[in-house]
mmCIF file of C-alpha atoms in Angstrom:
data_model
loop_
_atom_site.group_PDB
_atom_site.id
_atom_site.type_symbol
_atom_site.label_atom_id
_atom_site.label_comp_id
_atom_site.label_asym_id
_atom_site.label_seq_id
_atom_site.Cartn_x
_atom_site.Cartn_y
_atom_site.Cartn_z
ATOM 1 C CA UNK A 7 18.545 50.450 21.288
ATOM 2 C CA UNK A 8 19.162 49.933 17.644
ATOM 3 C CA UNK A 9 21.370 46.712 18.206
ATOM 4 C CA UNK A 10 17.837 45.632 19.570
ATOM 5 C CA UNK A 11 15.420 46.767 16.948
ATOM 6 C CA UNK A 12 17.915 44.995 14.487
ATOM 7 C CA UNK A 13 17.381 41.626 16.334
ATOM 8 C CA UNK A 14 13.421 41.636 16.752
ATOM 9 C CA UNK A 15 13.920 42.441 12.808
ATOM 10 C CA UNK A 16 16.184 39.498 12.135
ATOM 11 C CA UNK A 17 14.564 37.590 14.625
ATOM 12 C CA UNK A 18 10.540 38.319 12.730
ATOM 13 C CA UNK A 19 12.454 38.028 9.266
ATOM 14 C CA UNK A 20 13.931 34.119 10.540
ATOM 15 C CA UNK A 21 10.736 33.234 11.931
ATOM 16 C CA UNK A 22 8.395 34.299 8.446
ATOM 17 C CA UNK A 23 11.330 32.042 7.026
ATOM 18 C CA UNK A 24 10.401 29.130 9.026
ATOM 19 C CA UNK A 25 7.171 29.334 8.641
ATOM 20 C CA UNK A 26 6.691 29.444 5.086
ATOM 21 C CA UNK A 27 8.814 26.370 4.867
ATOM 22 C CA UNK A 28 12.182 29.042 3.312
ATOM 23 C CA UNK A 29 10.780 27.540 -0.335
ATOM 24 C CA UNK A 30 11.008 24.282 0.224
ATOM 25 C CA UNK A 31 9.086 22.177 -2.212
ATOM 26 C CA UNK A 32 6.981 19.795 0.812
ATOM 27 C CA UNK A 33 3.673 20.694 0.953
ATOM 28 C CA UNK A 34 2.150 19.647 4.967
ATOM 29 C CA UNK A 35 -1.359 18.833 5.897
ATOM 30 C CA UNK A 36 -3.289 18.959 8.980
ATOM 31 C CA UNK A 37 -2.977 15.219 8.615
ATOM 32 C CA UNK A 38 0.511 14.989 8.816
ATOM 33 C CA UNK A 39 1.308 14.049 5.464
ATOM 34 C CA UNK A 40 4.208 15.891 3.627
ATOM 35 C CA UNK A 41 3.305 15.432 0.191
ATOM 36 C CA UNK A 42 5.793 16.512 -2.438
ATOM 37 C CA UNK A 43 3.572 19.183 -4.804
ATOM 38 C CA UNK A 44 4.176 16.755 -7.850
ATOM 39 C CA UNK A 45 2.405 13.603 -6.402
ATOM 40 C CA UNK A 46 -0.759 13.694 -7.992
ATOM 41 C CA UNK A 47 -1.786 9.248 -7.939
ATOM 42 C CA UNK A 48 -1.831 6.565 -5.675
ATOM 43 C CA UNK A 49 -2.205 2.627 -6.491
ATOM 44 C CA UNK A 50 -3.125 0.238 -3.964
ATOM 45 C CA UNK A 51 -2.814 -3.311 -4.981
ATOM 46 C CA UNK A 52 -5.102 -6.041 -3.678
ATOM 47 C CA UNK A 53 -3.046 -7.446 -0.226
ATOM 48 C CA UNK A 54 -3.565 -11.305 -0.649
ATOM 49 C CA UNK A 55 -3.811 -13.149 3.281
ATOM 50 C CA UNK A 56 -0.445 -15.506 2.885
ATOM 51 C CA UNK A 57 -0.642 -16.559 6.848
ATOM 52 C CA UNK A 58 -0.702 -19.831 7.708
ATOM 53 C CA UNK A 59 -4.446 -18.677 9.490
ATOM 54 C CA UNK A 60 -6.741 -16.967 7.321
ATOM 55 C CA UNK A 61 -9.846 -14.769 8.016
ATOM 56 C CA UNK A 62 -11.813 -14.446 5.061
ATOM 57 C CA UNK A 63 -12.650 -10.547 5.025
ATOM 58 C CA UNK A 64 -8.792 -9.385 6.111
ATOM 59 C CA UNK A 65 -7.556 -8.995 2.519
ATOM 60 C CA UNK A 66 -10.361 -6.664 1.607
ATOM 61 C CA UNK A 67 -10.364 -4.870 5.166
ATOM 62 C CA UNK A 68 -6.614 -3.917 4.483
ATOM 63 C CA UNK A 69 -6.983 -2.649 0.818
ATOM 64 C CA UNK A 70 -9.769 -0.868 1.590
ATOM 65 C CA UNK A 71 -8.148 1.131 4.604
ATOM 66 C CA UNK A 72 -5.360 1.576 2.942
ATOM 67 C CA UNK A 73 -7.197 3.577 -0.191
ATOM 68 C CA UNK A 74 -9.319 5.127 2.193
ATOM 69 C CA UNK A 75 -6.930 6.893 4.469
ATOM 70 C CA UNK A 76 -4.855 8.134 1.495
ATOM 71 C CA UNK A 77 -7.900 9.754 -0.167
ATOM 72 C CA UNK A 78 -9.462 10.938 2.713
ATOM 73 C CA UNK A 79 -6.214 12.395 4.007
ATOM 74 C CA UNK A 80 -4.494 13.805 0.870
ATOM 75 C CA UNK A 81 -5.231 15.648 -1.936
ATOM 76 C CA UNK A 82 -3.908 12.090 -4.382
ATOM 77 C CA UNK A 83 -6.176 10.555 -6.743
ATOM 78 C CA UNK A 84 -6.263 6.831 -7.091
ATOM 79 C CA UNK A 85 -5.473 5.284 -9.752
ATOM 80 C CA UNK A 86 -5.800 1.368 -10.566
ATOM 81 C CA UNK A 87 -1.913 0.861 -11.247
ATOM 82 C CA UNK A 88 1.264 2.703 -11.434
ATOM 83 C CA UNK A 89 0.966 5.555 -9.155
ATOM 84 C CA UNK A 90 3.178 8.406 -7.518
ATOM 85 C CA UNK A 91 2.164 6.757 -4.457
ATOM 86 C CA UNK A 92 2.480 2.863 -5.498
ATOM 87 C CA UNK A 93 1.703 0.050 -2.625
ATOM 88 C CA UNK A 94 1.182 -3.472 -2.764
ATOM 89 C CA UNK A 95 2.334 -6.468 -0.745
ATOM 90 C CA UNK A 96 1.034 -9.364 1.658
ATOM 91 C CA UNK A 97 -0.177 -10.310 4.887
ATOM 92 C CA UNK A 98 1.986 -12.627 6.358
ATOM 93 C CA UNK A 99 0.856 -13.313 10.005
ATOM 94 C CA UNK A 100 -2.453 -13.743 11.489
ATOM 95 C CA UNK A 101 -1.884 -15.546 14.827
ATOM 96 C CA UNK A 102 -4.157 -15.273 17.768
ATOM 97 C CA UNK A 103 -1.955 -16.116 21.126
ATOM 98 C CA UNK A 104 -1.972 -15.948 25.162
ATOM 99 C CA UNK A 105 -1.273 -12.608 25.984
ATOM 100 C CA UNK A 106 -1.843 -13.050 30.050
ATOM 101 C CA UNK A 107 -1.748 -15.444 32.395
ATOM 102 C CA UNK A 108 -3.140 -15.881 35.960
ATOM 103 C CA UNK A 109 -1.220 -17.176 38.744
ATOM 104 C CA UNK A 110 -3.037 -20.393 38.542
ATOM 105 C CA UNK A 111 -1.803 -21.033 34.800
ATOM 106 C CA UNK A 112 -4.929 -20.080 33.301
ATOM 107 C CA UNK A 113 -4.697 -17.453 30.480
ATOM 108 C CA UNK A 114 -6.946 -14.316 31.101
ATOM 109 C CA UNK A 115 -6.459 -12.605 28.054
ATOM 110 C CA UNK A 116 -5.455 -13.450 24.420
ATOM 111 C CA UNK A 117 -3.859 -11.358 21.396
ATOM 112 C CA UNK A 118 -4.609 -11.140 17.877
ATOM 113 C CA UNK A 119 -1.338 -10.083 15.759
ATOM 114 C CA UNK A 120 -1.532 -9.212 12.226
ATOM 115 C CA UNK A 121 1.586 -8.735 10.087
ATOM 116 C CA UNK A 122 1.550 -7.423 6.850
ATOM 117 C CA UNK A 123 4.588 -6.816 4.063
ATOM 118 C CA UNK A 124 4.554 -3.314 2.474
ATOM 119 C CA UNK A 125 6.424 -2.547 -0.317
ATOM 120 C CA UNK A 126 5.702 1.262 -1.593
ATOM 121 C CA UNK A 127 6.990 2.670 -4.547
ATOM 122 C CA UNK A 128 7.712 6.367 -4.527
ATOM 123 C CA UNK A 129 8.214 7.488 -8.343
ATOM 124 C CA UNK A 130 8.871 10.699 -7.597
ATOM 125 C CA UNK A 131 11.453 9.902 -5.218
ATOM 126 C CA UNK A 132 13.369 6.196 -5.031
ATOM 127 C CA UNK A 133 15.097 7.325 -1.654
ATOM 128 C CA UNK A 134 11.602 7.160 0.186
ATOM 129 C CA UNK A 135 10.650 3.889 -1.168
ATOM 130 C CA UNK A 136 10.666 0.596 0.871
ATOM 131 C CA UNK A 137 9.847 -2.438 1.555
ATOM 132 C CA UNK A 138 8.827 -3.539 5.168
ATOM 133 C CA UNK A 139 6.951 -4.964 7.512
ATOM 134 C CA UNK A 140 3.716 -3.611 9.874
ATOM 135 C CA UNK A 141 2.498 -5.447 12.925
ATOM 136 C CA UNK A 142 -0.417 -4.777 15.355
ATOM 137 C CA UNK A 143 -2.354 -6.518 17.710
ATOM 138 C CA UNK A 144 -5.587 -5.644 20.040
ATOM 139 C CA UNK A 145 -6.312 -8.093 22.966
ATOM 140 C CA UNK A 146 -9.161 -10.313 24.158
ATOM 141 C CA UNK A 147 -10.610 -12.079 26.431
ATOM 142 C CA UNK A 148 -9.556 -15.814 26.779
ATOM 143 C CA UNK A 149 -13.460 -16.728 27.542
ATOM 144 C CA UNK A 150 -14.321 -15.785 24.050
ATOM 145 C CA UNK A 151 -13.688 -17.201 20.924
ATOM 146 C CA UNK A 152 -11.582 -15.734 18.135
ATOM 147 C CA UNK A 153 -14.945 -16.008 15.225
ATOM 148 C CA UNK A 154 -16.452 -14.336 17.931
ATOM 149 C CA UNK A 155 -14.726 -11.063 18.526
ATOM 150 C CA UNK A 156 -12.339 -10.837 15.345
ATOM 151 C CA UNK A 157 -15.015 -9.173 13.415
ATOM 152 C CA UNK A 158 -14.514 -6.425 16.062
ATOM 153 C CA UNK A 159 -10.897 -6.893 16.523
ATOM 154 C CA UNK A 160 -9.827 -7.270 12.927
ATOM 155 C CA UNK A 161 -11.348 -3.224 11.572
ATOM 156 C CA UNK A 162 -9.008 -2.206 15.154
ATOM 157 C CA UNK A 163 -5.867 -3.739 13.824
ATOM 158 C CA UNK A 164 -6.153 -2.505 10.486
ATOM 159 C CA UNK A 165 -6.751 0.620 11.503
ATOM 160 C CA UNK A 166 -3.075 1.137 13.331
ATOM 161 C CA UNK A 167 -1.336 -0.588 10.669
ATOM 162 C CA UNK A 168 -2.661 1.530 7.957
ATOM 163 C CA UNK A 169 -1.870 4.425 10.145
ATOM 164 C CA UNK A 170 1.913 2.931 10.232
ATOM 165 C CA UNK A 171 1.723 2.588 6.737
ATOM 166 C CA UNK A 172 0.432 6.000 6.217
ATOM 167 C CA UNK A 173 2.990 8.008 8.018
ATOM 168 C CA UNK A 174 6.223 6.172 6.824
ATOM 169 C CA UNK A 175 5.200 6.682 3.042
ATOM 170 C CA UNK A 176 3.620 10.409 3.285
ATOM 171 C CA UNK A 177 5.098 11.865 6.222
ATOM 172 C CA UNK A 178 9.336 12.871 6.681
ATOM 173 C CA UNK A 179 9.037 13.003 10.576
#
């Protein structure tokens, strides 16, 4: 009986451990974001469209996003330059191609891809910093133009890829 009293104690004492993180200097959100308690900026450079194909509003769609989901999900101010949090970088691809194909050769649905090149500075931490690339897509149908749906399309893709972006700078999973 009090070899098992012992082990509930242990067992409560492990667990109160674990859940207070056993002092571990991470700080989690109901976001996901593990944000070390010293980050207090972010920076967000302007991402200039380098693809060969170029839709005028993707540059500012992507910079936007990106500042938006860091201050709506963390507790980082933004700064203009220089940041805990630092990220700038390009898009590279913006290619709209046949994603299906009937059996008569005909294609039934299209894909836009955007690519973009992240590279994000952690100043608090050089081992978390990196330099990458993100890639998303959302399909279409073939009987409509690209003008005609990539004002729809384009808010969709960027919304994934600054999700990507998100978790593999603010979250250790």
């Amino acid at each position: 009986m009090l070899k098992h009293r012992s082990l509930k104690w242990i067992l409560a004492a492990l667990g109160v451990c674990l859940m207070t993180g056993c002092g571990v200097a991470i700080k989690y959100s109901l976001s996901g974001a593990s944000i070390p308690p010293d980050a207090k900026t972010f920076s967000v450079a302007y991402f200039p469209n380098n693809a060969t194909m170029v839709s005028p509003i993707l540059s500012s769609t992507l910079t936007d996003a990106l500042v938006d989901i860091f201050t709506r999900r963390t507790r980082l101010t933004q700064v203009d330059e220089g940041g805990d949090f630092a990220f700038e970088g390009e898009i590279t691809n913006y290619t709209s191609t046949t994603a299906s194909v009937s059996s008569d050769d005909n294609a039934l649905l299209n894909r836009l891809t955007i690519t973009v090149k992240v590279r994000f500075t952690n100043a608090l931490d050089e081992k978390m910093s990196f330099n990458k690339s993100f890639s998303a897509y959302e399909d279409y149908e073939s009987t409509q133009l690209l003008t005609e749906v990539e004002g729809t399309l384009i808010p969709e893709i960027v919304d994934k890829l600054v999700t990507d972006i998100f978790q593999a700078s603010a979250s250790n999973w």
